[in-house]
Short mmCIF file of C-alpha atoms and ligand atoms in Angstrom, two decimals:
data_model
loop_
_atom_site.label_atom_id
_atom_site.label_comp_id
_atom_site.label_asym_id
_atom_site.label_seq_id
_atom_site.Cartn_x
_atom_site.Cartn_y
_atom_site.Cartn_z
CA MET L 1236 -148.85 32.93 -42.27
CA LYS L 1237 -149.33 36.60 -43.13
CA SER L 1238 -152.73 38.23 -43.35
CA TYR L 1239 -153.55 41.65 -44.83
CA THR L 1240 -156.89 43.48 -45.00
CA GLU L 1241 -157.78 46.60 -46.94
CA TYR L 1242 -161.07 48.30 -47.80
CA LEU L 1243 -161.54 50.10 -51.11
CA TYR L 1244 -164.22 52.80 -51.23
CA PHE L 1245 -166.37 53.81 -54.17
CA GLU L 1246 -168.95 56.52 -54.73
CA THR L 1247 -169.91 56.45 -58.40
CA LYS L 1248 -171.38 59.52 -60.09
CA LYS L 1249 -173.76 57.31 -62.10
CA PRO L 1250 -176.29 54.78 -60.70
CA LYS L 1251 -174.52 52.03 -62.67
CA ASP L 1252 -170.83 51.74 -63.43
CA PHE L 1253 -168.04 49.27 -64.17
CA ILE L 1254 -164.65 50.07 -62.62
CA ASN L 1255 -161.41 48.20 -63.27
CA ILE L 1256 -159.88 47.71 -59.80
CA THR L 1257 -157.01 45.40 -60.80
CA HIS L 1258 -154.37 48.04 -60.10
CA ARG L 1259 -155.77 48.77 -56.64
CA VAL L 1260 -155.77 45.08 -55.73
CA GLU L 1261 -152.16 44.80 -57.00
CA GLU L 1262 -151.23 47.74 -54.74
CA ALA L 1263 -152.80 45.95 -51.75
CA LEU L 1264 -150.83 42.83 -52.65
CA GLN L 1265 -147.58 44.84 -52.72
CA LYS L 1266 -148.34 46.24 -49.26
CA SER L 1267 -149.12 42.75 -47.90
CA GLY L 1268 -145.70 41.39 -48.82
CA VAL L 1269 -147.30 38.00 -49.57
CA GLN L 1270 -145.43 35.96 -52.22
CA GLU L 1271 -147.51 32.75 -52.22
CA GLY L 1272 -151.15 32.67 -51.18
CA LEU L 1273 -154.69 33.74 -51.97
CA CYS L 1274 -156.40 37.07 -52.51
CA LEU L 1275 -160.13 37.47 -51.87
CA VAL L 1276 -161.93 40.54 -53.22
CA ASN L 1277 -165.61 40.96 -52.39
CA ALA L 1278 -168.29 43.62 -52.67
CA MET L 1279 -169.67 44.42 -49.20
CA HIS L 1280 -173.08 45.48 -50.51
CA ILE L 1281 -175.94 43.46 -51.97
CA THR L 1282 -176.38 45.82 -54.93
CA SER L 1283 -172.81 45.70 -56.32
CA SER L 1284 -170.50 42.97 -57.60
CA VAL L 1285 -166.87 42.02 -57.98
CA TYR L 1286 -166.12 39.85 -60.99
CA ILE L 1287 -163.27 38.91 -63.33
CA ASN L 1288 -163.42 39.39 -67.08
CA ASP L 1289 -161.94 41.29 -70.01
CA ALA L 1290 -161.17 45.04 -69.85
CA GLU L 1291 -162.71 45.76 -73.24
CA SER L 1292 -165.12 48.68 -73.65
CA GLY L 1293 -167.43 46.84 -76.06
CA LEU L 1294 -167.81 43.99 -73.59
CA LEU L 1295 -168.63 46.41 -70.74
CA HIS L 1296 -171.38 47.84 -72.93
CA ASP L 1297 -172.60 44.30 -73.68
CA PHE L 1298 -172.70 43.39 -69.97
CA ASP L 1299 -174.70 46.54 -69.27
CA LYS L 1300 -177.22 45.83 -72.05
CA TRP L 1301 -177.53 42.14 -71.12
CA LEU L 1302 -178.11 42.89 -67.43
CA GLU L 1303 -180.70 45.56 -68.31
CA LYS L 1304 -182.51 42.99 -70.46
CA LEU L 1305 -182.50 40.37 -67.68
CA ALA L 1306 -183.42 42.80 -64.89
CA PRO L 1307 -184.66 46.13 -66.27
CA HIS L 1308 -184.62 49.03 -63.81
CA GLU L 1309 -188.02 50.21 -65.05
CA PRO L 1310 -190.88 49.85 -64.52
CA ILE L 1311 -190.01 50.08 -60.85
CA GLU L 1312 -193.46 48.90 -59.73
CA ASN L 1313 -192.94 45.53 -61.46
CA TYR L 1314 -190.79 44.38 -58.54
CA ARG L 1315 -192.24 43.21 -55.21
CA HIS L 1316 -189.09 44.44 -53.40
CA ASN L 1317 -189.80 48.00 -54.53
CA LEU L 1318 -193.10 47.97 -52.63
CA THR L 1319 -190.90 48.58 -49.54
CA GLY L 1320 -190.30 52.09 -50.94
CA GLU L 1321 -186.96 51.19 -52.50
CA ASP L 1322 -186.31 51.32 -56.24
CA ASN L 1323 -183.32 48.98 -56.41
CA ALA L 1324 -184.80 45.49 -56.89
CA ASP L 1325 -183.05 45.26 -60.27
CA ALA L 1326 -179.71 46.08 -58.60
CA HIS L 1327 -180.12 43.11 -56.20
CA LEU L 1328 -180.79 40.79 -59.15
CA LYS L 1329 -177.86 42.16 -61.18
CA ARG L 1330 -175.56 41.68 -58.21
CA THR L 1331 -176.60 38.04 -57.93
CA ILE L 1332 -175.96 37.44 -61.64
CA MET L 1333 -172.50 39.08 -61.64
CA GLY L 1334 -171.43 37.63 -58.29
CA ARG L 1335 -170.21 38.73 -54.88
CA GLU L 1336 -166.48 37.94 -54.90
CA VAL L 1337 -163.42 36.64 -56.67
CA VAL L 1338 -160.42 34.70 -55.40
CA VAL L 1339 -157.10 35.02 -57.21
CA ALA L 1340 -154.02 32.89 -56.55
CA ILE L 1341 -150.80 34.72 -55.65
CA THR L 1342 -147.69 33.24 -57.24
CA GLN L 1343 -144.24 34.78 -56.77
CA GLY L 1344 -145.77 37.98 -55.41
CA LYS L 1345 -148.13 38.56 -58.37
CA LEU L 1346 -151.84 37.98 -59.02
CA ASP L 1347 -151.78 34.79 -61.09
CA PHE L 1348 -154.31 35.69 -63.82
CA GLY L 1349 -155.31 33.81 -66.93
CA PRO L 1350 -155.08 35.64 -70.29
CA TRP L 1351 -156.93 38.99 -70.29
CA GLU L 1352 -158.33 38.56 -66.78
CA GLN L 1353 -158.99 41.81 -64.91
CA ILE L 1354 -160.86 42.47 -61.66
CA TYR L 1355 -163.94 44.69 -61.91
CA TYR L 1356 -166.18 46.42 -59.41
CA ALA L 1357 -169.70 46.63 -60.84
CA GLU L 1358 -172.06 49.17 -59.32
CA PHE L 1359 -175.81 48.73 -59.79
CA ASP L 1360 -177.17 51.22 -57.23
CA GLY L 1361 -174.51 53.89 -56.88
CA GLN L 1362 -174.19 57.56 -56.00
CA ARG L 1363 -173.45 56.60 -52.40
CA ARG L 1364 -170.36 55.40 -50.55
CA LYS L 1365 -169.75 51.67 -50.82
CA ARG L 1366 -166.96 49.27 -49.85
CA VAL L 1367 -164.98 46.40 -51.27
CA LEU L 1368 -162.95 44.09 -49.03
CA VAL L 1369 -159.51 42.88 -50.07
CA LYS L 1370 -158.21 40.02 -47.87
CA ILE L 1371 -154.83 38.51 -48.62
CA ILE L 1372 -153.41 35.46 -46.85
CA GLY L 1373 -150.24 33.52 -47.42
CA GLU L 1374 -146.51 33.64 -46.90
ZN1 ZN K 2738 -183.11 46.95 -51.88
#
């Protein structure tokens, strides 16, 4: 069995952002040489997510609005976590809603997606360097 590990790094200019990372995961898959197996992609921080959904700008806007309604950033003092001196309680909640990782099957050397599926990195507390793990196993 082959195993391949790669870290992707992100430092977003905005506090919140949605980045399509499908192409970067496909590049990692090419480097791995795996034809049949599994690909795990996970955010390595508790204030960012990796998820799969449509690459459609309206939907990205809808996700952003929906998350802000569920866990508004302000007022900061409404969150117990922010009493520690942090201001990112909302980012922890958003991360939990959008998820930590995705697993995609690899079939004949390609990510075996359903229709319109794309892999996204979602940042909820950005403007600092953060990592995503790509782990590929198979043959
Ligand atoms: Zn925090």
